[in-house]
CSV table of C-alpha atoms in Angstrom, one decimal:
chain,number,residue,atom,x,y,z
A,1,UNK,CA,-25.4,6.8,97.1
A,2,UNK,CA,-21.7,6.8,96.3
A,3,UNK,CA,-21.7,5.4,92.8
A,4,UNK,CA,-19.8,6.9,89.9
A,5,UNK,CA,-21.5,4.7,87.3
A,6,UNK,CA,-24.8,6.6,87.4
A,7,UNK,CA,-25.1,10.2,88.2
A,8,UNK,CA,-28.3,12.3,88.7
A,9,UNK,CA,-27.8,15.5,86.8
A,10,UNK,CA,-30.8,17.5,88.2
A,11,UNK,CA,-33.0,16.9,91.2
A,12,UNK,CA,-32.6,14.1,93.8
A,13,UNK,CA,-33.1,10.4,93.2
A,14,UNK,CA,-33.8,8.0,96.1
A,15,UNK,CA,-31.8,4.8,96.1
A,16,UNK,CA,-34.9,2.8,95.1
A,17,UNK,CA,-35.3,5.0,92.0
A,18,UNK,CA,-31.7,4.6,91.0
A,19,UNK,CA,-32.0,0.8,91.5
A,20,UNK,CA,-35.2,0.7,89.4
A,21,UNK,CA,-33.6,2.6,86.4
A,22,UNK,CA,-30.5,0.4,86.7
A,23,UNK,CA,-32.6,-2.7,86.5
A,24,UNK,CA,-34.4,-1.4,83.4
A,25,UNK,CA,-31.1,-0.4,81.7
A,26,UNK,CA,-29.5,-3.8,82.5
A,27,UNK,CA,-32.6,-5.7,81.2
A,28,UNK,CA,-32.6,-3.7,77.9
A,29,UNK,CA,-28.9,-4.3,77.5
A,30,UNK,CA,-29.3,-8.0,78.0
A,31,UNK,CA,-32.3,-8.4,75.7
A,32,UNK,CA,-31.6,-9.8,72.3
A,33,UNK,CA,-33.4,-8.6,69.2
A,34,UNK,CA,-35.9,-11.1,67.8
A,35,UNK,CA,-35.1,-10.5,64.2
A,36,UNK,CA,-31.5,-9.7,63.1
A,37,UNK,CA,-31.2,-6.4,61.3
A,38,UNK,CA,-30.6,-6.8,57.6
A,39,UNK,CA,-27.0,-6.0,56.5
A,40,UNK,CA,-28.1,-3.8,53.7
A,41,UNK,CA,-31.3,-1.7,53.8
A,42,UNK,CA,-31.8,-0.8,50.1
A,43,UNK,CA,-30.0,2.2,48.8
A,44,UNK,CA,-26.3,2.1,48.0
A,45,UNK,CA,-25.9,5.9,47.9
A,46,UNK,CA,-27.6,8.7,49.7
A,47,UNK,CA,-30.9,10.1,48.5
A,48,UNK,CA,-29.6,13.6,48.7
A,49,UNK,CA,-26.8,15.3,46.8
A,50,UNK,CA,-24.3,17.9,47.7
A,51,UNK,CA,-24.7,20.8,45.3
A,52,UNK,CA,-21.1,21.9,45.5
A,53,UNK,CA,-20.1,18.5,44.0
A,54,UNK,CA,-22.6,18.8,41.1
A,55,UNK,CA,-21.5,20.3,37.8
A,56,UNK,CA,-22.6,23.9,37.2
A,57,UNK,CA,-24.7,23.2,34.2
A,58,UNK,CA,-27.0,20.3,33.5
A,59,UNK,CA,-28.4,19.8,29.9
A,60,UNK,CA,-32.2,19.8,29.7
A,61,UNK,CA,-32.1,16.5,27.7
A,62,UNK,CA,-29.9,14.6,30.2
A,63,UNK,CA,-31.2,11.8,32.3
A,64,UNK,CA,-29.5,12.9,35.5
């Protein structure tokens, strides 16, 4: 098969196998999601923090 769009990295694929995977990929690309994804999923900032950006000392009575 002389196609540059799909390349078999390891092994040997028959033309029927390449056609089958191409059909699957095209079907997945054409499918539309049933429910649109929400624009915002909850948190505004990350749930983790970078320690190098934190102050060196945190008072024991502080809320942060």
